Amino acid sequence: MQTLHFWKLLARTGIAVAAIFALNAQAVERVAPQVDTSALPAQAATWQEPNPLRGNAQAIAIGQSAFNQSCARCHGQDANGSRSPAPDLRRMGRGCKRIQDEALRQRCQADSDAFFIKSVRYGKQKFGIVHMPPWEDVISPELAWALRSFVENTPAR
Amino acid sequence: MHSFTHIALAGALCLAWAGTAAAQQAPQAQEGAGPGASEPLVINGCPIWPYTRCPGADLRHANLVGKNLAGADLRGADLTRADLRGANLSAADLEGANLTGARMSKASAANTDFKNARFIGTDLESARLMRSDFSGAVFDGASLEMARLNHAWFVGTRFIATDLQEAKFVATNLTNAVFEGNHILYTLVAESELGGCKGCRPDWR
């Protein structure tokens, strides 16, 4: 009876370990978004901040589609991160809009853009644990900026 | 009675005017550089906002109480005697920063990079420091009383004459760390890596 209990426990542990590994593999999986970026301006093909596509309606639409294909899994559908495992990105740099001084406001937005683009390019890794994979070789700079434009134009309710 | 009412009204008006004037002046004094009330604080060219990029900034004696500096790049910054009580430094980069004499009680600095930072006489009481990297940092005469340090790394970190009462070192990496002359009372060290640690108590293993 005790032997049977031991094997049952071992099987359950095995299933749990397999599930954890499966989840971890899913967590770092990168899905390249299927979007047409040809309509985006050529000068946006740079990793250099500030966001060259800020306020661009076409970029926002493309960014939304790409976000829901590749980022929503962790950051929430339509960037609604209120019930998501990864941070809610909608408030990132939002405080900059309240700054009256134009030079300061642009600097504030550039700082937020730099943090966003660095996170997208190189991902989030800490102590050997990959919390977010790097996306530099999966998405182009213009698509990364389109994602940024979409996220910062999505109201946080 | 009539004149008394006039005097009382005049006094009340004076007080109201003084209060309004003080209220109008207060935000400018607090916000700092900008002319408008909503302008951010800028100290020695370093704007105080989330994700600010000020490597090597001179922020000595800066009043940063409750400020949001999440994701800030403050590598090598001088924050000697800065007041960071209740400030948010989550995911910020303070590698090599000097935090000598800084007040950081109840600060939130989870997932922050403090590699090779200096905490000489720094007050970190009840600070939230989970998952941060303190490798190569120096705590000398500092206070980590009741600080939460779960999952943090302290590879080669020195703790000299530091108050570690009720500090929580759960699932930390204390490889090659040095403990000497600290106040250790109800300090919780569990499930931690202690390889090469000097001064780690036998009951921590």
Coordinates of C-alpha atoms in Angstrom, one line a residue, chain A residues 48-49 91-93 95-96 98-116 118 124-128 131, chain B residues 34-40 42 45-47 49-54 70-72 91 93 111-113 131-135 151-153:
Chain A
Q48 CA 17.7 55.7 -31.8
E49 CA 15.1 57.5 -29.5
R91 CA 1.5 54.3 -18.0
M92 CA 5.1 54.2 -19.1
G93 CA 6.1 57.8 -19.8
G95 CA 3.7 61.6 -16.7
C96 CA 5.9 63.3 -19.4
R98 CA 2.0 66.9 -18.2
I99 CA 5.4 68.7 -18.4
Q100 CA 4.9 72.2 -19.8
D101 CA 8.5 72.9 -20.8
E102 CA 8.9 71.4 -24.3
A103 CA 12.6 70.6 -24.0
L104 CA 12.1 68.8 -20.7
R105 CA 9.0 67.0 -22.0
Q106 CA 10.9 65.7 -25.0
R107 CA 13.8 64.6 -22.8
C108 CA 11.3 62.8 -20.5
Q109 CA 9.7 61.0 -23.4
A110 CA 13.2 60.1 -24.8
D111 CA 14.1 58.6 -21.5
S112 CA 11.0 56.4 -21.5
D113 CA 11.5 55.5 -25.1
A114 CA 15.1 54.5 -24.4
F115 CA 14.0 52.2 -21.5
F116 CA 11.2 50.7 -23.7
K118 CA 16.2 48.6 -24.5
K124 CA 14.8 41.1 -19.3
Q125 CA 17.3 38.7 -17.8
K126 CA 18.2 38.5 -14.1
F127 CA 20.5 36.1 -12.4
G128 CA 20.4 33.8 -15.4
H131 CA 11.9 37.0 -17.7
Chain B
G34 CA 10.3 74.9 -13.6
P35 CA 8.2 78.0 -13.6
G36 CA 4.9 76.0 -13.6
A37 CA 3.5 74.0 -10.7
S38 CA 3.7 70.7 -12.8
E39 CA 7.3 71.1 -13.8
P40 CA 9.6 68.3 -12.5
V42 CA 15.8 69.0 -11.8
G45 CA 21.0 68.8 -14.6
C46 CA 19.4 65.5 -13.6
P47 CA 15.6 65.5 -14.0
W49 CA 11.3 61.2 -13.2
P50 CA 11.0 57.5 -14.0
Y51 CA 13.6 56.1 -16.4
T52 CA 15.8 59.3 -16.1
R53 CA 19.3 58.9 -17.5
C54 CA 21.8 60.5 -15.2
A70 CA 11.9 53.5 -11.4
G71 CA 14.1 52.3 -14.1
A72 CA 16.5 55.2 -13.7
A91 CA 14.5 48.2 -11.8
D93 CA 20.6 50.9 -12.3
N111 CA 15.1 44.2 -9.0
T112 CA 17.6 47.1 -8.8
D113 CA 21.2 46.9 -9.8
R131 CA 15.7 40.4 -6.3
S132 CA 18.3 43.2 -6.3
D133 CA 22.0 42.7 -7.1
F134 CA 24.3 43.9 -4.4
S135 CA 27.4 41.9 -5.6
H151 CA 16.2 36.4 -3.8
A152 CA 18.9 39.2 -3.8
W153 CA 22.5 38.5 -4.7

